[in-house]
Amino acid sequence: MLGSMQDWPLVVPQILDHAMRFHGEREVVTRSVEGPIVRTTYAQIHSRSRKVAKALTRRGIKLGDRIGTLAWNTGRHLEAWYGIMGIGAICHTINPRLFPEQIAYIVNHAEDRMIFVDLTFVPLLEKIAKQIDVVETYVILTDKAHMPQTSLKNAIAFEDLIGNIDDDFNWVKFDENTAADLCYTSGTTGNPKGVLYSHRSNVLHALAVNGGDCVGAKSTDTLMPVVPMFHANAWATTFACPSVGAKMVMPGAKLDGPSVYELLDTEKVTITAAVPTVWQMLLTHMEANNLKLPYLKKVMIGGSACPPSMIETFEKKYEVEVMHAWGMTEMSPVGTIGSFKSGMEDMPWSEQLKVKSKQGRAMFTVEMKITDDNGKDLPHDGKAFGHLMVRGPAIARAYFKGEGGRHGTDSIVDKDGWFDTGDIATLDPLGFMQITDRAKDVIKSGGEWISSIDVENVAVGCPGVAIAAVIGVAHPKWDERPLLIIVRKPDSKVTKEEVLKYLEGKIAKWWMPDDVAFVNEIPLTATGKIQKVTLREQFKTYKLPTA
Ligand code: ADP
C-alpha cells in the first residue's frame, strides 16, 4: 500500500522559490570581480534567475544540455546557476585551478554548449578556445561598461543576456531524479571524472547539511562560503542557505587573508567554510594585526585534515567553534562533521581537542564502514583502520558517461552499493571517524602503516613551520621510511633538529621521520590539497641518512 501524501518533487528550483517567498528581503552580498561590494536579495536573485532561464530557452538550450560556469562565488554566478538548473539544463562548474589542458578536456567531455565566465578567466578561455569548439556562446559575467575586447565566440555580457527580458517564466517541470549539476574531481591520476548530481540528491543533501548537528544555518545567520562553487557546490551552501533564508556573503576573486577578514568583519558573518590553507592565511593576517572576529560563531574546515593547532587557535584565541568536516566531490560533498555528542561539552579541553581533530560523525543520509583489503568489515573500536566505504542518496554510483566503472560496467559501487572513498580511516564506538591517509599515500614501513596525516598534523604545530608534508621514501630494510618536507614561516630559521625534537614523544617512535627536507614551496592541487604525487616524484631518488 502506498502512502497518500502529495507528490512534491524534490527539485532545486523549489529552494529558490522558498527563499523568494519567505526570505525575499535577505541579502546576498558580493565582492564583485569588477571591485565594488554589490548587494542584492533572494527576491532579486529569483527574478534574475528566471530571466536567465528564459534567455537560455530562447537560445535553444533544453533539458539535459550542459552549460559551463568558470566563475568565483558571486551573486551573478548564483543567478546563472539557478537559471540553468531551473530549465533542467546541467550546470557544469569548472575549476579554474585545473591545468588549461584539463579544462579543455572536461569542457569537451561535458560538451558544454555555453560557458558563463568571469572577467578573470576570459584570457584563460581565449587561450584554449580553439580546442573547445563545442562551445557556441560565451556569457561574460559582467555588464556592458566592463565588457573586455575578446575573441571568444558570440561573447555577450551577462547583463545584456538578461537585459531586455522579463521574469515572466515558469520553471520547467521534470522528474526529481533529473541531473542538475556536474562537477569533475581533480583526478590526481588519469583524467578528471564527472560527478553528476541530481535535483533530488541536492535537495536531500541541503536538508542534511542544515541539520542542527551539521552546519545548522538559520535564517538569522550570515554564511560566507569561501570554498568555491566550483568545489562541489561550495559544500552545498548554495542550496542550504537559500533553503533557510540565511544571508550569503560571496567573496568573489579575493581569497587572501585581509580580504576574507574584511568581509567576515564588515558583513558580520556568523558561519564560514573553507579548506585549511585559506584559514592559515586569515590567521596569519589576524595575528600580525592583532585583530578579532566578534561576530563569527562557527568555521567549517575540511578538504584536507585540519591540524589541531589551528583548531586550538580558532577556539581558544578567537572563540570560534571549529566544525571539522570530511567529504568528497562524489558525496555532494559533505560526509561527516565533528559536532559533539552529549557529555562532551564537559570534557577537559585536551580531550575535546582529540575529538575535534577527528573528521567527525556521519550525518543522516550517509552510511559508513571500514573494511580490510579483502573487503571484510573491521570493528568500530577507534583503533582498527581500513578502507572507508560509504553509501547514501547523495553519493555517486557512477561517473558521467560511465567513466571509471568497475568490471566493464558504469558502476563505481560494489554489489551492496558501497563506494570506496580511497581513504583509510578508523571509526570509534561513538561513530567518530578519523582519516589516517589516502590509500595511495600511506607509508608502508616494515609491513606496518604510518599515517602521514598524523605526523603532518603534529609537525605544523612546531613554531616556525608553515606547511608540512610527509611522504614515504624507499628504504633497503623497511621498504619505506617517512621523509618530512617543510616550508618554513617567513623569517623562520627552524632546523631539522628542532623539528625532530618537537615531534619526539608526540608520535610513536617508529613514526619519527628519518629525515627533514626544507623547501620554498609545496605544490597544491586544484582543491588545495598537498600534491603528494608530485612530491614523491620530486624526492624519488632522495637518499635517507638511515638507508
Ligand atoms: P579532489 O577533487 O581534490 O579529489 P575532493 O574534495 O573530492 O577533491 O577530495 C576528497 C578527498 O579529500 C577525501 O577523499 C579525503 O582524502 C580528503 N579530505 C577531505 N576532507 C578531509 C579532512 N577533513 N581530513 C582529511 N582529508 C580530507
Coordinates of C-alpha atoms and ligand atoms in Angstrom, one line a residue:
M1 CA 0.0 0.0 0.0
L2 CA 1.4 3.4 -0.9
G3 CA 1.2 6.4 1.4
S4 CA -1.3 9.1 0.4
M5 CA 0.9 12.2 0.7
Q6 CA 1.4 14.8 -2.0
D7 CA 3.8 14.4 -4.8
W8 CA 6.1 17.4 -4.4
P9 CA 9.2 16.9 -6.4
L10 CA 12.5 17.5 -4.7
V11 CA 13.9 19.8 -7.3
V12 CA 16.3 22.7 -6.9
P13 CA 14.0 25.5 -8.1
Q14 CA 11.8 24.8 -5.0
I15 CA 14.7 26.0 -2.9
L16 CA 14.9 29.4 -4.6
D17 CA 11.1 29.7 -4.7
H18 CA 11.0 29.2 -1.0
A19 CA 13.8 31.8 -0.5
M20 CA 11.9 34.3 -2.7
R21 CA 8.5 33.7 -0.9
F22 CA 9.7 33.7 2.7
H23 CA 13.1 35.3 2.8
G24 CA 12.9 37.6 -0.2
E25 CA 14.5 40.5 1.7
R26 CA 17.5 38.6 2.8
E27 CA 20.7 39.8 1.2
V28 CA 23.4 38.2 -0.9
V29 CA 26.5 40.4 -0.7
T30 CA 29.3 40.0 -3.2
R31 CA 32.8 41.4 -3.6
S32 CA 32.4 41.8 -7.3
V33 CA 35.1 40.8 -9.7
E34 CA 34.9 44.4 -11.0
G35 CA 35.8 45.6 -7.5
P36 CA 32.9 47.2 -5.5
I37 CA 30.8 45.4 -3.0
V38 CA 27.4 44.6 -4.6
R39 CA 24.2 43.9 -2.6
T40 CA 21.2 42.0 -3.8
T41 CA 18.4 39.9 -2.3
Y42 CA 16.9 36.5 -2.7
A43 CA 13.9 38.1 -4.4
Q44 CA 16.1 39.8 -7.0
I45 CA 18.2 36.7 -7.5
H46 CA 15.0 34.7 -8.1
S47 CA 13.7 37.2 -10.6
R48 CA 17.1 37.4 -12.5
S49 CA 17.5 33.6 -12.5
R50 CA 14.1 33.4 -14.2
K51 CA 15.4 35.8 -16.8
V52 CA 18.5 33.6 -17.3
A53 CA 16.2 30.6 -17.7
K54 CA 14.1 32.5 -20.3
A55 CA 17.1 33.7 -22.2
L56 CA 18.6 30.2 -22.3
T57 CA 15.3 28.8 -23.5
R58 CA 15.1 31.4 -26.3
R59 CA 18.6 30.4 -27.4
G60 CA 17.5 26.8 -27.8
I61 CA 19.0 25.4 -24.6
K62 CA 16.9 22.5 -23.4
L63 CA 16.6 19.7 -20.8
G64 CA 19.9 17.9 -20.3
D65 CA 22.1 20.3 -22.2
R66 CA 25.4 21.2 -20.3
I67 CA 26.2 24.8 -19.6
G68 CA 29.6 25.5 -18.1
T69 CA 30.5 28.2 -15.5
L70 CA 34.0 29.3 -14.9
A71 CA 33.4 31.7 -12.1
W72 CA 34.1 32.8 -8.5
N73 CA 31.4 32.8 -5.8
T74 CA 29.2 35.8 -6.7
G75 CA 25.6 36.7 -6.8
R76 CA 25.7 36.6 -10.7
H77 CA 27.1 33.1 -10.5
L78 CA 24.2 32.1 -8.3
E79 CA 21.7 33.6 -10.8
A80 CA 23.3 31.7 -13.7
W81 CA 23.3 28.5 -11.5
Y82 CA 19.6 28.6 -10.6
G83 CA 18.7 29.8 -14.1
I84 CA 20.4 26.9 -15.8
M85 CA 19.1 24.2 -13.3
G86 CA 15.6 25.8 -13.5
I87 CA 15.1 24.6 -17.1
G88 CA 16.6 21.2 -16.4
A89 CA 19.9 22.0 -18.1
I90 CA 23.0 20.9 -16.3
C91 CA 25.2 23.5 -14.6
H92 CA 28.8 22.3 -15.1
T93 CA 31.1 24.2 -12.6
I94 CA 34.6 24.3 -14.0
N95 CA 37.6 24.6 -11.6
P96 CA 39.9 27.3 -13.0
R97 CA 42.8 25.9 -11.0
L98 CA 43.0 22.9 -13.2
F99 CA 45.6 22.9 -16.0
P100 CA 44.3 24.5 -19.2
E101 CA 44.6 21.1 -21.0
Q102 CA 42.4 19.6 -18.2
I103 CA 39.9 22.4 -18.6
A104 CA 39.8 21.8 -22.4
Y105 CA 39.3 18.1 -21.7
I106 CA 36.4 18.5 -19.4
V107 CA 34.6 21.1 -21.5
N108 CA 34.8 18.7 -24.4
H109 CA 33.9 15.7 -22.3
A110 CA 30.9 17.6 -20.9
E111 CA 30.0 19.0 -24.3
D112 CA 29.3 22.4 -22.8
R113 CA 27.1 24.4 -25.2
M114 CA 27.7 27.7 -23.4
I115 CA 30.1 28.9 -20.8
F116 CA 29.4 31.7 -18.2
V117 CA 32.8 33.1 -17.4
D118 CA 34.1 35.7 -15.0
L119 CA 36.3 38.6 -16.4
T120 CA 39.3 37.0 -14.6
F121 CA 39.1 33.8 -16.7
V122 CA 38.5 35.3 -20.2
P123 CA 42.2 35.2 -21.1
L124 CA 42.4 31.5 -20.0
L125 CA 39.5 30.6 -22.2
E126 CA 40.8 32.6 -25.1
K127 CA 44.0 30.5 -25.0
I128 CA 42.1 27.2 -25.3
A129 CA 39.1 28.4 -27.4
K130 CA 40.3 26.6 -30.5
Q131 CA 40.4 23.3 -28.6
I132 CA 36.8 23.8 -27.2
D133 CA 34.9 24.3 -30.4
V134 CA 31.8 22.6 -28.8
V135 CA 31.1 25.9 -27.0
E136 CA 28.6 28.0 -29.1
T137 CA 28.4 31.1 -26.9
Y138 CA 30.3 32.7 -24.1
V139 CA 28.5 34.8 -21.5
I140 CA 30.8 37.2 -19.7
L141 CA 29.6 37.7 -16.1
T142 CA 29.7 41.5 -16.2
D143 CA 27.9 44.5 -17.7
K144 CA 28.4 46.4 -21.0
A145 CA 30.6 49.0 -19.3
H146 CA 33.1 46.3 -18.2
M147 CA 32.9 44.2 -21.3
P148 CA 36.5 43.4 -22.5
Q149 CA 37.7 43.1 -26.0
T150 CA 37.6 39.4 -26.6
S151 CA 38.0 36.9 -29.4
L152 CA 35.6 34.4 -27.6
K153 CA 32.8 33.2 -29.9
N154 CA 29.5 35.1 -29.7
A155 CA 30.6 36.8 -26.5
I156 CA 27.8 38.6 -24.7
A157 CA 27.7 40.4 -21.3
F158 CA 25.5 38.7 -18.7
E159 CA 23.6 42.0 -18.2
D160 CA 22.9 42.1 -21.9
L161 CA 21.8 38.5 -22.0
I162 CA 19.0 39.2 -19.5
G163 CA 18.7 43.0 -20.2
N164 CA 15.5 43.1 -22.3
I165 CA 13.8 40.1 -20.9
D166 CA 11.1 40.0 -18.2
D167 CA 11.0 37.3 -15.5
D168 CA 7.6 36.0 -16.5
F169 CA 8.7 32.4 -16.8
N170 CA 7.7 29.1 -15.1
W171 CA 10.5 26.7 -14.2
V172 CA 10.4 23.7 -16.5
K173 CA 8.8 20.7 -14.9
F174 CA 10.8 17.5 -14.7
D175 CA 11.4 14.4 -12.5
E176 CA 13.4 14.9 -9.3
N177 CA 16.0 12.4 -10.4
T178 CA 16.9 14.7 -13.4
A179 CA 20.5 15.7 -13.5
A180 CA 21.1 19.2 -12.0
D181 CA 24.8 19.9 -12.0
L182 CA 28.2 18.4 -12.9
C183 CA 31.5 18.7 -11.1
Y184 CA 34.7 17.0 -12.1
T185 CA 37.1 15.6 -9.5
S186 CA 40.6 17.0 -9.9
G187 CA 41.9 13.5 -10.5
T188 CA 45.5 13.3 -9.3
T189 CA 45.9 10.3 -11.6
G190 CA 44.2 9.9 -15.0
N191 CA 41.6 12.3 -16.5
P192 CA 39.2 14.2 -14.2
K193 CA 35.9 12.3 -13.8
G194 CA 32.5 14.0 -13.7
V195 CA 30.1 13.6 -10.8
L196 CA 26.5 14.3 -11.9
Y197 CA 24.3 15.4 -9.1
S198 CA 20.5 15.1 -9.4
H199 CA 17.9 17.6 -8.2
R200 CA 16.8 15.1 -5.6
S201 CA 20.3 14.5 -4.3
N202 CA 21.0 18.2 -4.0
V203 CA 17.7 18.9 -2.0
L204 CA 18.3 15.9 0.3
H205 CA 21.9 17.0 0.8
A206 CA 20.9 20.6 1.6
L207 CA 18.4 19.3 4.2
A208 CA 21.0 17.1 5.8
V209 CA 23.7 19.9 5.8
N210 CA 21.1 22.2 7.5
G211 CA 20.7 19.7 10.4
G212 CA 21.5 21.0 13.9
D213 CA 24.4 18.7 14.3
C214 CA 25.8 19.7 10.9
V215 CA 26.2 23.3 9.6
G216 CA 22.8 24.1 11.1
A217 CA 22.5 27.6 9.5
K218 CA 19.3 29.6 10.4
S219 CA 17.5 32.5 8.8
T220 CA 19.3 34.8 11.3
D221 CA 22.7 33.6 10.2
T222 CA 25.1 35.1 7.7
L223 CA 27.1 32.5 5.9
M224 CA 30.2 33.1 3.8
P225 CA 31.3 30.2 1.6
V226 CA 35.0 30.9 0.9
V227 CA 35.1 27.4 -0.5
P228 CA 34.3 27.9 -4.2
M229 CA 31.1 27.0 -6.0
F230 CA 33.3 25.0 -8.4
H231 CA 34.5 22.9 -5.5
A232 CA 31.4 20.6 -5.0
N233 CA 28.7 23.2 -4.8
A234 CA 30.6 25.3 -2.2
W235 CA 30.0 22.4 0.1
A236 CA 26.2 22.6 -0.5
T237 CA 25.9 26.1 0.9
T238 CA 24.4 27.4 -2.4
F239 CA 21.4 25.1 -1.7
A240 CA 21.4 25.1 2.1
C241 CA 21.5 28.9 2.6
P242 CA 18.5 29.9 0.4
S243 CA 16.5 27.0 1.8
V244 CA 16.6 28.6 5.2
G245 CA 17.0 32.2 4.2
A246 CA 20.5 32.7 5.6
K247 CA 22.2 35.8 4.3
M248 CA 25.1 34.9 2.0
V249 CA 28.4 36.7 1.6
M250 CA 30.3 35.9 -1.6
P251 CA 34.0 36.7 -1.5
G252 CA 34.5 36.8 -5.3
A253 CA 38.1 36.6 -6.6
K254 CA 39.8 37.8 -3.4
L255 CA 40.5 34.9 -1.0
D256 CA 43.6 36.3 0.7
G257 CA 43.7 36.9 4.5
P258 CA 43.0 40.7 4.5
S259 CA 40.1 40.4 2.0
V260 CA 38.5 37.5 3.7
Y261 CA 38.9 39.2 7.1
E262 CA 37.3 42.4 5.9
L263 CA 34.1 40.7 4.7
L264 CA 33.9 38.5 7.8
D265 CA 34.1 41.6 9.9
T266 CA 32.0 44.2 7.9
E267 CA 29.2 41.8 6.9
K268 CA 29.1 40.3 10.5
V269 CA 29.5 36.8 9.1
T270 CA 28.4 34.1 11.7
I271 CA 29.3 30.9 9.8
T272 CA 32.0 30.4 7.2
A273 CA 33.6 27.4 5.4
A274 CA 36.9 26.7 3.6
V275 CA 40.0 24.5 3.4
P276 CA 42.8 24.8 5.9
T277 CA 45.1 26.8 3.6
V278 CA 42.6 29.7 3.5
W279 CA 42.3 29.8 7.2
Q280 CA 46.1 29.7 7.5
M281 CA 46.2 33.0 5.5
L282 CA 43.5 34.5 7.6
L283 CA 45.1 33.6 10.9
T284 CA 48.5 34.9 9.8
H285 CA 46.8 38.2 8.9
M286 CA 44.9 38.4 12.2
E287 CA 47.9 37.5 14.3
A288 CA 50.1 40.2 12.6
N289 CA 47.5 42.9 13.0
N290 CA 46.1 42.0 16.4
L291 CA 42.5 41.5 15.0
K292 CA 39.4 39.8 16.5
L293 CA 36.3 38.3 15.0
P294 CA 33.4 39.2 17.4
Y295 CA 30.6 38.0 15.1
L296 CA 31.9 34.7 13.8
K297 CA 30.5 31.7 15.6
K298 CA 31.4 28.7 13.5
V299 CA 34.0 27.8 10.9
M300 CA 33.7 24.7 8.8
I301 CA 37.1 23.3 7.9
G302 CA 37.6 20.4 5.5
G303 CA 39.0 19.3 2.2
S304 CA 42.2 18.2 3.9
A305 CA 43.0 17.5 7.6
C306 CA 42.7 20.4 9.9
P307 CA 45.7 20.5 12.2
P308 CA 44.9 20.5 16.0
S309 CA 47.0 23.7 16.4
M310 CA 44.6 25.5 14.0
I311 CA 41.5 24.2 15.9
E312 CA 43.1 25.4 19.1
T313 CA 43.8 28.9 17.8
F314 CA 40.3 29.4 16.5
E315 CA 38.6 28.0 19.6
K316 CA 40.8 29.4 22.4
K317 CA 42.2 32.6 20.9
Y318 CA 39.3 33.8 18.8
E319 CA 36.4 31.9 20.5
V320 CA 35.1 30.5 17.2
E321 CA 33.8 26.9 17.1
V322 CA 35.6 24.7 14.6
M323 CA 33.5 22.1 12.8
H324 CA 36.0 19.7 11.3
A325 CA 34.3 18.1 8.3
W326 CA 35.2 15.5 5.7
G327 CA 33.7 14.7 2.4
M328 CA 34.4 14.4 -1.3
T329 CA 33.1 15.6 -4.7
E330 CA 31.4 12.2 -5.1
M331 CA 29.5 12.8 -1.8
S332 CA 27.9 16.1 -2.7
P333 CA 30.3 16.6 -0.8
V334 CA 29.7 16.5 3.0
G335 CA 30.1 13.1 4.7
T336 CA 31.0 13.8 8.3
I337 CA 31.1 16.7 10.6
G338 CA 32.6 16.9 14.1
S339 CA 29.9 18.2 16.4
F340 CA 30.0 16.9 20.0
K341 CA 27.8 14.2 21.4
S342 CA 26.1 14.6 24.8
G343 CA 28.5 15.0 27.6
M344 CA 31.5 16.0 25.5
E345 CA 30.9 19.7 26.4
D346 CA 32.1 18.9 29.9
M347 CA 35.3 17.1 29.0
P348 CA 38.6 18.8 29.6
W349 CA 39.9 20.8 26.6
S350 CA 42.7 18.3 25.8
E351 CA 40.1 15.5 25.4
Q352 CA 37.8 17.8 23.4
L353 CA 40.7 18.7 21.1
K354 CA 41.2 15.0 20.4
V355 CA 37.6 14.6 19.3
K356 CA 37.6 17.8 17.2
S357 CA 40.8 16.7 15.5
K358 CA 38.9 13.6 14.1
Q359 CA 36.9 14.2 10.9
G360 CA 33.6 13.8 12.7
R361 CA 30.4 11.7 12.6
A362 CA 28.3 10.6 9.6
M363 CA 25.3 12.9 9.1
F364 CA 21.9 11.4 8.3
T365 CA 21.9 10.2 4.7
V366 CA 25.4 8.9 5.0
E367 CA 26.2 5.2 5.9
M368 CA 29.8 4.4 6.7
K369 CA 32.0 1.4 7.4
I370 CA 35.7 0.3 7.2
T371 CA 36.9 -2.9 5.6
D372 CA 40.2 -4.7 5.3
D373 CA 42.0 -5.4 1.9
N374 CA 39.7 -8.5 1.4
G375 CA 36.5 -6.5 1.9
K376 CA 35.9 -7.9 5.4
D377 CA 34.2 -5.4 7.9
L378 CA 36.5 -4.1 10.6
P379 CA 35.5 -3.2 14.2
H380 CA 34.5 0.3 15.1
D381 CA 36.9 0.5 18.0
G382 CA 38.9 3.6 17.1
K383 CA 42.0 1.5 16.5
A384 CA 41.5 -0.8 13.5
F385 CA 41.9 1.2 10.3
G386 CA 40.9 0.2 6.8
H387 CA 39.2 1.3 3.6
L388 CA 36.4 3.8 4.3
M389 CA 33.2 2.8 2.4
V390 CA 30.1 5.0 2.1
R391 CA 26.5 4.6 0.9
G392 CA 23.7 7.1 0.6
P393 CA 21.2 9.1 -1.6
A394 CA 23.6 11.9 -2.3
I395 CA 26.6 9.7 -3.1
A396 CA 27.7 8.9 -6.7
R397 CA 27.0 5.4 -8.1
A398 CA 28.6 6.2 -11.5
Y399 CA 30.7 8.9 -13.2
F400 CA 29.4 10.9 -16.1
K401 CA 29.4 8.9 -19.3
G402 CA 30.3 5.7 -17.3
E403 CA 34.0 6.6 -16.9
G404 CA 36.0 4.6 -14.4
G405 CA 33.3 1.9 -13.9
R406 CA 34.0 -1.5 -12.4
H407 CA 34.3 -4.7 -14.4
G408 CA 33.1 -3.3 -17.7
T409 CA 30.0 -1.6 -16.2
D410 CA 29.5 2.1 -15.4
S411 CA 29.0 1.3 -11.7
I412 CA 31.6 2.6 -9.2
V413 CA 30.0 0.8 -6.2
D414 CA 30.2 -2.8 -5.1
K415 CA 27.4 -5.3 -5.2
D416 CA 25.9 -4.0 -2.0
G417 CA 26.1 -0.4 -3.1
W418 CA 29.2 0.7 -1.2
F419 CA 31.5 3.3 -2.7
D420 CA 35.2 3.1 -1.8
T421 CA 36.3 6.6 -0.9
G422 CA 40.0 5.8 -1.3
D423 CA 40.6 7.0 2.2
I424 CA 42.0 4.9 5.1
A425 CA 40.2 5.6 8.4
T426 CA 39.3 4.4 11.9
L427 CA 35.8 4.6 13.3
D428 CA 35.3 4.8 17.1
P429 CA 32.4 3.3 19.2
L430 CA 30.7 6.8 19.3
G431 CA 30.8 7.0 15.5
F432 CA 33.7 9.5 15.1
M433 CA 35.8 8.8 12.0
Q434 CA 39.4 9.7 11.6
I435 CA 41.3 9.7 8.4
T436 CA 44.8 8.3 8.6
D437 CA 45.6 8.7 4.9
R438 CA 44.6 8.5 1.3
A439 CA 45.1 4.8 0.5
K440 CA 47.7 5.8 -2.1
D441 CA 49.6 8.0 0.3
V442 CA 50.1 5.6 3.3
I443 CA 53.7 4.8 4.2
K444 CA 54.4 1.1 4.5
S445 CA 57.3 0.6 6.9
G446 CA 58.3 -3.0 7.8
G447 CA 54.8 -4.3 7.0
E448 CA 53.1 -1.6 9.2
W449 CA 51.4 1.6 8.1
I450 CA 52.4 5.0 9.2
S451 CA 49.8 7.8 9.0
S452 CA 51.3 10.7 7.1
I453 CA 48.4 12.9 8.2
D454 CA 49.1 12.3 11.9
V455 CA 52.7 13.3 11.6
E456 CA 51.9 16.3 9.4
N457 CA 49.3 17.5 12.0
V458 CA 51.9 17.5 14.8
A459 CA 54.7 19.0 12.6
V460 CA 52.7 22.1 11.7
G461 CA 52.3 22.8 15.4
C462 CA 56.1 23.3 15.7
P463 CA 57.0 27.0 15.8
G464 CA 58.4 28.3 12.5
V465 CA 56.7 25.6 10.4
A466 CA 54.2 26.9 7.8
I467 CA 53.4 23.7 5.8
A468 CA 54.4 20.1 6.5
A469 CA 54.1 17.1 4.2
V470 CA 55.2 13.5 4.9
I471 CA 55.9 11.0 2.2
G472 CA 57.4 7.5 2.1
V473 CA 60.9 7.2 0.6
A474 CA 62.4 3.9 -0.4
H475 CA 64.5 2.2 2.3
P476 CA 66.5 -1.0 1.8
K477 CA 65.5 -2.5 5.1
W478 CA 62.0 -1.2 5.8
D479 CA 60.6 -0.8 2.2
E480 CA 59.7 2.8 3.0
R481 CA 60.5 5.3 5.7
P482 CA 58.9 8.7 6.3
L483 CA 60.6 11.9 5.0
L484 CA 59.2 15.2 6.4
I485 CA 59.2 18.1 4.0
I486 CA 58.8 21.5 5.4
V487 CA 58.1 25.1 4.2
R488 CA 59.3 27.5 6.9
K489 CA 57.3 30.5 8.0
P490 CA 58.7 33.8 6.6
D491 CA 61.7 34.8 8.7
S492 CA 61.9 31.5 10.5
K493 CA 65.2 29.6 10.7
V494 CA 63.8 26.5 12.3
T495 CA 66.2 23.5 11.9
K496 CA 65.9 19.8 11.4
E497 CA 67.0 19.1 15.0
E498 CA 64.4 21.5 16.4
V499 CA 61.6 19.9 14.4
L500 CA 62.6 16.4 15.3
K501 CA 62.8 17.4 19.0
Y502 CA 59.3 18.9 18.8
L503 CA 57.9 15.6 17.4
E504 CA 59.6 13.4 20.0
G505 CA 57.0 12.0 22.4
K506 CA 54.1 13.4 20.4
I507 CA 54.1 10.5 17.8
A508 CA 55.1 6.8 18.0
K509 CA 58.9 6.3 18.0
W510 CA 58.9 4.3 14.8
W511 CA 56.8 7.0 13.0
M512 CA 59.6 9.5 13.5
P513 CA 60.8 10.8 10.1
D514 CA 64.2 9.6 9.0
D515 CA 65.0 13.0 7.7
V516 CA 63.7 16.5 7.3
A517 CA 63.9 18.4 4.0
F518 CA 63.3 22.2 3.7
V519 CA 61.7 23.6 0.5
N520 CA 60.4 27.0 -0.5
E521 CA 57.1 25.7 -1.8
I522 CA 54.9 22.6 -1.6
P523 CA 52.7 22.0 -4.7
L524 CA 48.9 22.1 -4.0
T525 CA 46.2 20.5 -6.1
A526 CA 43.3 22.4 -7.7
T527 CA 41.3 21.9 -4.5
G528 CA 44.1 23.0 -2.1
K529 CA 45.5 19.6 -1.1
I530 CA 49.2 18.8 -0.9
Q531 CA 50.2 17.2 -4.2
K532 CA 51.9 14.0 -2.8
V533 CA 52.3 12.5 -6.3
T534 CA 54.4 15.4 -7.4
L535 CA 56.4 15.4 -4.1
R536 CA 57.1 11.7 -4.4
E537 CA 58.3 12.3 -8.0
Q538 CA 60.5 15.2 -6.8
F539 CA 62.1 13.1 -4.0
K540 CA 62.2 9.8 -5.9
T541 CA 65.9 9.5 -5.7
Y542 CA 66.3 11.0 -2.3
K543 CA 68.8 9.2 -0.1
L544 CA 67.7 8.9 3.5
P545 CA 70.6 9.1 6.0
T546 CA 69.4 5.9 7.5
A547 CA 69.4 4.0 4.2
Ligands
ADP1 P1 39.6 16.4 -5.2 O1 38.9 16.8 -6.5 O2 40.8 17.2 -4.8 O3 39.9 14.9 -5.1 P2 37.7 16.2 -3.2 O4 37.3 17.4 -2.4 O5 36.7 15.4 -3.7 O6 38.6 16.8 -4.2 O7 38.7 15.4 -2.3 C1 38.2 14.4 -1.4 C2 39.3 13.9 -0.5 O8 39.9 15.0 0.3 C3 38.8 12.9 0.5 O9 38.7 11.6 0.0 C4 40.0 13.0 1.5 O10 41.1 12.2 1.1 C5 40.3 14.4 1.5 N1 39.7 15.1 2.6 C6 38.6 15.9 2.6 N2 38.3 16.4 3.9 C7 39.3 15.9 4.7 C8 39.6 16.1 6.1 N3 38.8 16.8 6.9 N4 40.7 15.4 6.6 C9 41.5 14.7 5.8 N5 41.2 14.5 4.5 C10 40.2 15.1 3.9

